Tab-separated table of C-alpha atoms in Angstrom:
chain	number	residue	atom	x	y	z
G	1	UNK	CA	0.000	0.000	0.000
G	2	UNK	CA	1.254	3.464	-0.933
G	3	UNK	CA	-0.225	6.774	0.157
G	4	UNK	CA	0.458	10.331	-0.934
G	5	UNK	CA	-0.672	13.019	1.483
G	6	UNK	CA	-0.652	16.683	0.489
G	7	UNK	CA	-0.722	19.705	2.748
G	8	UNK	CA	-0.194	23.449	2.574
G	9	UNK	CA	-3.095	24.670	0.479
G	10	UNK	CA	-5.222	27.630	1.445
G	11	UNK	CA	-6.451	31.096	0.576
G	12	UNK	CA	-3.990	33.815	-0.401
G	13	UNK	CA	-4.131	37.196	-2.074
G	14	UNK	CA	-2.726	37.756	-5.534
G	15	UNK	CA	1.020	38.260	-5.355
G	16	UNK	CA	1.309	36.095	-2.267
G	17	UNK	CA	3.011	32.761	-1.681
G	18	UNK	CA	2.142	29.258	-0.571
G	19	UNK	CA	4.205	26.108	-0.144
G	20	UNK	CA	2.661	22.721	-0.795
G	21	UNK	CA	4.059	19.476	0.579
G	22	UNK	CA	3.410	15.881	-0.387
G	23	UNK	CA	4.737	12.905	1.541
G	24	UNK	CA	4.740	9.391	0.137
G	25	UNK	CA	4.464	6.555	2.628
G	26	UNK	CA	3.964	2.814	2.669
G	27	UNK	CA	5.715	0.037	0.835
G	28	UNK	CA	8.266	1.951	-1.258
G	29	UNK	CA	11.438	0.621	-2.884
G	30	UNK	CA	12.209	3.663	-5.001
G	31	UNK	CA	10.564	6.827	-6.296
G	32	UNK	CA	11.363	7.773	-9.872
G	33	UNK	CA	9.361	10.958	-10.351
G	34	UNK	CA	7.379	13.238	-8.086
G	35	UNK	CA	5.324	16.084	-9.379
G	36	UNK	CA	2.279	18.302	-9.195
G	37	UNK	CA	-0.847	18.683	-11.297
G	38	UNK	CA	-3.834	20.973	-10.845
G	39	UNK	CA	-7.474	21.093	-11.799
G	40	UNK	CA	-9.466	24.295	-11.921
G	41	UNK	CA	-13.289	24.276	-11.830
G	42	UNK	CA	-14.707	23.161	-15.154
G	43	UNK	CA	-11.302	22.333	-16.586
G	44	UNK	CA	-9.234	19.221	-17.116
G	45	UNK	CA	-6.379	18.309	-14.828
G	46	UNK	CA	-3.140	19.830	-16.093
G	47	UNK	CA	0.545	19.306	-15.479
G	48	UNK	CA	2.337	21.876	-13.298
G	49	UNK	CA	5.836	20.623	-12.429
G	50	UNK	CA	7.847	17.458	-11.953
G	51	UNK	CA	11.139	16.350	-10.496
G	52	UNK	CA	12.716	13.218	-11.905
G	53	UNK	CA	15.790	11.535	-10.508
G	54	UNK	CA	18.893	12.814	-12.287
G	55	UNK	CA	16.986	15.282	-14.471
G	56	UNK	CA	16.416	19.005	-14.149
G	57	UNK	CA	12.954	19.924	-12.870
G	58	UNK	CA	10.379	20.637	-15.538
G	59	UNK	CA	7.580	23.217	-15.405
G	60	UNK	CA	4.596	24.192	-17.456
G	61	UNK	CA	5.164	27.554	-19.112
G	62	UNK	CA	2.564	29.443	-17.072
G	63	UNK	CA	4.399	28.853	-13.771
G	64	UNK	CA	8.040	29.155	-14.881
G	65	UNK	CA	9.888	31.698	-12.774
G	66	UNK	CA	7.147	31.702	-10.114
G	67	UNK	CA	6.954	28.095	-8.867
G	68	UNK	CA	9.817	25.930	-7.619
G	69	UNK	CA	9.645	22.168	-7.126
G	70	UNK	CA	12.029	20.397	-4.781
G	71	UNK	CA	12.405	16.973	-3.181
G	72	UNK	CA	13.649	15.581	0.094
G	73	UNK	CA	14.477	11.999	-0.830
G	74	UNK	CA	15.166	11.007	2.768
G	75	UNK	CA	11.591	11.961	3.636
G	76	UNK	CA	9.977	10.796	0.367
G	77	UNK	CA	8.555	14.292	0.148
G	78	UNK	CA	8.092	16.746	-2.697
G	79	UNK	CA	7.427	20.446	-2.263
G	80	UNK	CA	5.997	23.148	-4.486
G	81	UNK	CA	6.936	26.696	-3.545
G	82	UNK	CA	4.480	29.014	-5.251
G	83	UNK	CA	5.339	32.706	-5.424
G	84	UNK	CA	3.714	35.655	-7.187
G	85	UNK	CA	0.431	33.781	-7.201
G	86	UNK	CA	-2.293	34.840	-9.618
G	87	UNK	CA	-6.061	34.261	-9.519
G	88	UNK	CA	-5.668	31.893	-12.474
G	89	UNK	CA	-3.547	29.624	-10.253
G	90	UNK	CA	-6.702	28.803	-8.285
G	91	UNK	CA	-7.253	25.052	-8.456
G	92	UNK	CA	-7.084	21.791	-6.586
G	93	UNK	CA	-3.433	20.727	-6.630
G	94	UNK	CA	-2.644	17.024	-6.819
G	95	UNK	CA	0.606	15.284	-6.007
G	96	UNK	CA	1.743	12.505	-8.349
G	97	UNK	CA	4.540	10.015	-7.874
G	98	UNK	CA	5.918	7.151	-9.947
G	99	UNK	CA	6.858	4.520	-7.391
G	100	UNK	CA	8.448	1.095	-7.502
G	101	UNK	CA	7.315	-0.986	-4.545
G	102	UNK	CA	9.937	-3.728	-4.749
G	103	UNK	CA	13.105	-4.607	-6.633
G	104	UNK	CA	11.342	-7.037	-8.959
G	105	UNK	CA	8.188	-5.051	-9.647
G	106	UNK	CA	7.386	-2.406	-12.222
G	107	UNK	CA	6.632	1.150	-11.180
G	108	UNK	CA	3.163	2.666	-10.957
G	109	UNK	CA	1.693	6.142	-10.738
G	110	UNK	CA	0.046	7.172	-7.491
G	111	UNK	CA	-2.024	10.255	-6.679
G	112	UNK	CA	-2.771	12.271	-3.584
G	113	UNK	CA	-6.237	13.404	-2.578
G	114	UNK	CA	-5.645	17.010	-3.590
G	115	UNK	CA	-5.342	20.294	-1.736
G	116	UNK	CA	-7.251	23.467	-2.581
G	117	UNK	CA	-5.368	26.619	-3.514
G	118	UNK	CA	-7.445	29.779	-3.871
G	119	UNK	CA	-5.914	33.072	-4.999
G	120	UNK	CA	-8.077	36.156	-4.540
G	121	UNK	CA	-7.716	39.247	-6.687
């Protein structure tokens, strides 16, 4: 069993900052990729940022220069520092991780339950 638990969402004014956290727990052998997606009301879920082992972090264009993804491998945790927030960043943010549960198993994608981020104008 693997769980991803997000925290850190909330309400903030435009121009403000929030930091999201996501901790993976359970039966974990290795984590290949950890990242963030978001879903605004009435829209499809979209990619925000990801951090893959041995590769530079990757961001969607709309958050480049404002959001920073980082990982603490010892804690199986990924963070998303969000600065200069805009009303259009309002969404439910979901953590995603590609996890291998044992040496002889393939890896699978897992999702957190989501955390609400609301940016007021």
